[in-house]
Coordinates of C-alpha atoms in Angstrom, one line a residue:
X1 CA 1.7 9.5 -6.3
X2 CA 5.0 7.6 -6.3
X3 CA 5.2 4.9 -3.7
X4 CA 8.7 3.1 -2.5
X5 CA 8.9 -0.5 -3.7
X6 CA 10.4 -2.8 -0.8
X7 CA 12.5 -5.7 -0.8
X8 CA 12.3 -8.1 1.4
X9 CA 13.9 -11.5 0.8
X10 CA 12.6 -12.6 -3.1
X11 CA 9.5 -10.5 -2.2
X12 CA 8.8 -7.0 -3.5
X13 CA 6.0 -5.1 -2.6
X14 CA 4.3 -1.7 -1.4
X15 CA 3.6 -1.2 2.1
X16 CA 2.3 2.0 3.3
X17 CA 0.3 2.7 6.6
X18 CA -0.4 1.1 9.9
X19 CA -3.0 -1.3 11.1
X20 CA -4.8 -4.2 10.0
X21 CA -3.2 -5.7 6.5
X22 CA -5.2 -4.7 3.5
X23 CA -3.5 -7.1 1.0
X24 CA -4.1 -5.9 -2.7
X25 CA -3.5 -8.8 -5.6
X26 CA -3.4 -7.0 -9.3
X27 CA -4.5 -9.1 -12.6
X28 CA -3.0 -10.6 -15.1
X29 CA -2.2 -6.9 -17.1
X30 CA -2.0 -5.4 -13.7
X31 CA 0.2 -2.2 -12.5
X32 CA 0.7 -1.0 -9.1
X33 CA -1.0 2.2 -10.5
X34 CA -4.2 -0.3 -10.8
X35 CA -4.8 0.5 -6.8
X36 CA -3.1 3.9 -6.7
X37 CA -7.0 4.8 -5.7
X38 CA -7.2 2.7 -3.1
X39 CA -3.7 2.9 -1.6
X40 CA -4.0 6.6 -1.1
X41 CA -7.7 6.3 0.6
X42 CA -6.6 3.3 3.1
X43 CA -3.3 4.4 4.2
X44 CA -4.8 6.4 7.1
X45 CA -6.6 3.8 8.5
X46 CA -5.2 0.4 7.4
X47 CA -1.5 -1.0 6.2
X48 CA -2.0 -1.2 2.5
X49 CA 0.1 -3.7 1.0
X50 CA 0.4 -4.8 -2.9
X51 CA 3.0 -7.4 -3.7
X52 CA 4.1 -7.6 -7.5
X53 CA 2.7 -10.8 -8.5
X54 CA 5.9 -12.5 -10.8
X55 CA 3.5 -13.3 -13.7
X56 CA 6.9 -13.3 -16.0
X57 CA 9.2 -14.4 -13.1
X58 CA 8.7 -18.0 -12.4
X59 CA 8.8 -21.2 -14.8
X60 CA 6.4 -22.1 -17.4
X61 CA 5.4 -25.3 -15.0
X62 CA 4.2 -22.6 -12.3
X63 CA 3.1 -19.9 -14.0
X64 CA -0.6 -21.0 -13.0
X65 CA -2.9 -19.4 -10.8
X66 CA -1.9 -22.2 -8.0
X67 CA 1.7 -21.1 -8.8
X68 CA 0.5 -17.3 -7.9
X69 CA -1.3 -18.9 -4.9
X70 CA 1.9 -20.4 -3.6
X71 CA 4.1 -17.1 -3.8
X72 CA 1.0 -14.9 -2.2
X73 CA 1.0 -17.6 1.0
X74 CA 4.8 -17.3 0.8
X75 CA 4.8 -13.7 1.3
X76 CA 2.1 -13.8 3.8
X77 CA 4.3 -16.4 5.7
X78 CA 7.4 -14.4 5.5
X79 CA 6.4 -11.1 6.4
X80 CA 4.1 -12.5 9.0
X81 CA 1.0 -10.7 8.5
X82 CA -2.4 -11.8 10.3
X83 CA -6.2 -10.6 10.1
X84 CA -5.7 -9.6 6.5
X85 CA -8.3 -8.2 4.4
X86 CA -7.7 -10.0 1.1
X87 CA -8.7 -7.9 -1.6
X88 CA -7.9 -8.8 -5.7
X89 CA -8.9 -7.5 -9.0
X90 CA -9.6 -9.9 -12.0
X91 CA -6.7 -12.9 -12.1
X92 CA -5.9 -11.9 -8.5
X93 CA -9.6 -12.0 -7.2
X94 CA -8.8 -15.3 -8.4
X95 CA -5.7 -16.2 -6.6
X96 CA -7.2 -14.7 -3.3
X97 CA -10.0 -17.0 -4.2
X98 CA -7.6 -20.0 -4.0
X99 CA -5.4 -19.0 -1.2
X100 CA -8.1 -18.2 1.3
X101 CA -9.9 -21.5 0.2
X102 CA -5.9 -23.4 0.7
X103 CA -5.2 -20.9 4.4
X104 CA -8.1 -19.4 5.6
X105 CA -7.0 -18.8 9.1
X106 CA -4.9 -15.4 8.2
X107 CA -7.6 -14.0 6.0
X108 CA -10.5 -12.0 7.9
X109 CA -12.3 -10.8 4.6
X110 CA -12.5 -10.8 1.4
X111 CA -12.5 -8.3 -1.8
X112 CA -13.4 -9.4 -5.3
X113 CA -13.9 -7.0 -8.3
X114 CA -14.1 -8.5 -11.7
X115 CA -12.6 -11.7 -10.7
X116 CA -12.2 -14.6 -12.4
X117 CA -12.7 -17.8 -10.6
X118 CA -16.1 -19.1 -12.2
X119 CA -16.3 -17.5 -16.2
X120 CA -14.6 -14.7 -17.8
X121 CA -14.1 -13.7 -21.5
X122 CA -10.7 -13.7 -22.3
X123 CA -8.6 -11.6 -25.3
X124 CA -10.2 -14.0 -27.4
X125 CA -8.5 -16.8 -30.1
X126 CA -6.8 -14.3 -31.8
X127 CA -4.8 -12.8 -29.1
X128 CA -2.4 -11.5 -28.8
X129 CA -1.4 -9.8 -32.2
X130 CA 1.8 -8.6 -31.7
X131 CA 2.6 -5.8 -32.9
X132 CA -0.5 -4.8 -33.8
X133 CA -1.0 -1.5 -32.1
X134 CA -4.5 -0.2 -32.4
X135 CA -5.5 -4.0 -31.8
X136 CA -4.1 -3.7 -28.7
X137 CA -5.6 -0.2 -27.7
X138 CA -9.0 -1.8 -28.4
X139 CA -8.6 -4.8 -26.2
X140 CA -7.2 -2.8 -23.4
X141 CA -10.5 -0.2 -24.2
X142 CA -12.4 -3.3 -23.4
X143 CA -11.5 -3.2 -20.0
X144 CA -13.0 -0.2 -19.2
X145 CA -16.7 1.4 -19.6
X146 CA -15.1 4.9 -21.0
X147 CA -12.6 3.9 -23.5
X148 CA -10.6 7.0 -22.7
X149 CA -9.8 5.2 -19.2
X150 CA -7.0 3.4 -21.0
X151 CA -4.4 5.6 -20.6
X152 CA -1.7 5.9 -24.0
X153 CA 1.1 4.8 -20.6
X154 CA -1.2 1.8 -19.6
X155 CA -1.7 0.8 -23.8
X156 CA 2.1 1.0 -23.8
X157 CA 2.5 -0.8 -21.2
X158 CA 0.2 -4.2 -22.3
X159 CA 1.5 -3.2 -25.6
X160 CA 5.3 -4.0 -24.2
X161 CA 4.4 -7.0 -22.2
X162 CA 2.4 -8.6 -26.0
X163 CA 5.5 -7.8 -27.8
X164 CA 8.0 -10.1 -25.9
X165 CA 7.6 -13.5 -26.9
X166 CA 8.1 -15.3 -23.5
X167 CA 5.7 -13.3 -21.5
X168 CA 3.2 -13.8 -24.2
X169 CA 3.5 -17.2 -23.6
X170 CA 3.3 -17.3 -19.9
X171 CA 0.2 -14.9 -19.9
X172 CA -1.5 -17.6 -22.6
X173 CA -0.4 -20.1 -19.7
X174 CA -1.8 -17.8 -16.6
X175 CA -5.1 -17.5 -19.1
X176 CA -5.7 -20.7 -19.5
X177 CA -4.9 -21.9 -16.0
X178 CA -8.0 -19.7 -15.2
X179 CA -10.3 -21.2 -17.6
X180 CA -9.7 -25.0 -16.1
X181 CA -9.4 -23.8 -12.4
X182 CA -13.0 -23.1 -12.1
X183 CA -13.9 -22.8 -8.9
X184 CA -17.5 -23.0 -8.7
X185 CA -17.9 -26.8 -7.0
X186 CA -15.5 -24.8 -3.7
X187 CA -16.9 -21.7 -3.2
X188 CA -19.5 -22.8 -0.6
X189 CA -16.4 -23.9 1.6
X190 CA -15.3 -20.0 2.5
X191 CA -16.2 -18.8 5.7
X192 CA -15.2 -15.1 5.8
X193 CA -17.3 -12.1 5.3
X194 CA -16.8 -11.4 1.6
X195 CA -17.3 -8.1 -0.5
X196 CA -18.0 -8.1 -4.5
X197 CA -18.1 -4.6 -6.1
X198 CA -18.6 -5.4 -9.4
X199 CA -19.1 -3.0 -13.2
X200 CA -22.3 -3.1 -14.6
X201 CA -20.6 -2.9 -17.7
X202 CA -17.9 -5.2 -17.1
X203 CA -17.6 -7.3 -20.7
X204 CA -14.7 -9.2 -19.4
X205 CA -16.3 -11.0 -16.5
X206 CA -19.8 -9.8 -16.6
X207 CA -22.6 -9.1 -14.1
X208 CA -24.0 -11.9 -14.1
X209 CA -20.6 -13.7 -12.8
X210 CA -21.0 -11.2 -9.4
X211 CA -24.5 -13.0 -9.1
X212 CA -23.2 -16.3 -9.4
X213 CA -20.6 -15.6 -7.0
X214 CA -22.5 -14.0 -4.4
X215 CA -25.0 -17.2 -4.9
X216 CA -22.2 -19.3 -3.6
X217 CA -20.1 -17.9 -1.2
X218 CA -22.2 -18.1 1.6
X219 CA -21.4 -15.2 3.7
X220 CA -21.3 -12.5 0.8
X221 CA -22.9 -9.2 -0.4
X222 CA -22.9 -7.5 -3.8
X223 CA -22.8 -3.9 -5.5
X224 CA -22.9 -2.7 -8.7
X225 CA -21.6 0.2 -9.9
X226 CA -23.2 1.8 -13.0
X227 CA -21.0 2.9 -15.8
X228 CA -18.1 0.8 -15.1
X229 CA -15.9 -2.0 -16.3
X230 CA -13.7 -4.5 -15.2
X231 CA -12.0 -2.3 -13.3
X232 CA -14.0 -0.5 -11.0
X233 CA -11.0 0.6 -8.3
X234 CA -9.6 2.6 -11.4
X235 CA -12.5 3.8 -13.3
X236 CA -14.3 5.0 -10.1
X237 CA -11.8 5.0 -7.6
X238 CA -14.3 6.9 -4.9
X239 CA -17.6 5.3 -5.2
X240 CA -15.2 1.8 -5.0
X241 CA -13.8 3.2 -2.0
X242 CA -17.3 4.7 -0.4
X243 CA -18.1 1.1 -0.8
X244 CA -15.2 -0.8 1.2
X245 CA -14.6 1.9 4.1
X246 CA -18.6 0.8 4.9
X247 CA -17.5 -3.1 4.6
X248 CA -14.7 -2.8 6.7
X249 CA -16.1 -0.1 9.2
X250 CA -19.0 -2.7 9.6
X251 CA -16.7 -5.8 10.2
X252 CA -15.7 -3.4 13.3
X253 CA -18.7 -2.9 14.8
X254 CA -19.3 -4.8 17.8
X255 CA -22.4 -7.4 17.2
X256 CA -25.5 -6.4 18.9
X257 CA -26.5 -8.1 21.7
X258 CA -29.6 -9.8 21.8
X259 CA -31.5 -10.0 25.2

């Protein structure tokens, strides 16, 4: 499924449906065809909305995860959208993280899957070896419970990004600014009703980070999702989505009244 790309001022983005935002933020080796899943469940019901995060487009200085946090407000500003559902996979779970904790008064809930935030495992020391093919297939395998998840078009694709030197560089610099913006002391601040579908098998940011997360945001719930990775909207696209239609369906529900 091909979706237009929009431009609106500096901002380009998907935007496809009507109703209340649902505001997808991809990861650090993130395509739009990460949420292709998702986009075609939610248009019916919500406006589903993924900017393209400029992890190659802004200066070394600001290519942080507070530099992501800035453009996603930004865009928020500028297109003027309100009750959002924040969802973000991996590095964006982490910049939703930061923006709601920055402006929470847009943001009526929030998605994590794999985020980072509090502890992930990264490429490791050695990354990236460029052009080392097969090295690259296996890190991208990584990402996934069945290996055969990474596509040959998404191995290309990380494969292209490794091989230019600059955006290397800025995705050692996005990397790192994860590691030392931890999160953890902040968490307990959020007040919004927060979601984390997290893989069993995740190796990247394992299950025992969803535990820790749902430990500190106070107003959270978890679910695991057997045989599956870091990418759970991707690897199991329905039972991801069977699991946010019932989060959002219940933030609709009027409260019971108690007599």
């Amino acid at each position: 499924m091909l979706y237009e790309i929009k431009q609106d001022a500096k901002f380009k983005f998907i935007e496809e449906g009507e109703g209340e935002p649902l505001i997808l933020l991809h990861g650090l080796f993130g395509a739009l065809s990460n949420f292709e899943g998702i986009i075609e469940f939610f248009r019916h019901q919500k406006k589903v909305i993924v900017p393209l995060l400029p992890l190659f487009d802004l200066d070394l200085l600001h290519t942080t995860v507070g530099g992501l946090e800035k453009y996603v407000h930004k865009f928020i500003e500028h297109r003027g959208y309100t009750n959002i559902h924040l969802l973000g996979n991996s590095l964006g779970g982490h910049v939703a993280l930061l923006h709601v904790l920055k402006h929470p008064e847009r943001i009526r809930s929030i998605i994590l899957t794999g985020s980072s935030g509090l502890f992930e495992n990264g490429m490791g020391d050695t990354y990236p070896k460029r052009g080392d093919y097969e090295y690259i297939k296996k890190k991208t395998e990584l990402t996934f419970y069945d290996p055969r998840s990474a596509t040959k078009e998404l191995v290309d694709e990380v494969y292209g990004i490794v091989n230019e030197r600059l955006k290397t560089i800025k995705i050692i610099s996005l990397a790192k600014s994860a590691i030392r913006n931890n999160l953890g002391d902040e968490l307990s601040q959020i007040k919004q009703p927060t979601l984390l579908i997290w893989g069993n098998n995740d190796a990247i940011t394992p299950p025992f980070v969803g535990h820790e997360f749902q430990k500190l945001i106070p107003n959270s719930e978890l679910y695991f999702i057997d045989k599956c990775g870091h990418a759970p909207m991707m690897e199991v696209p329905d039972e991801f989505n069977r699991i946010l239609h019932l989060f959002l369906q219940k933030l609709n529900e009027p409260a019971a009244v108690t007599k």
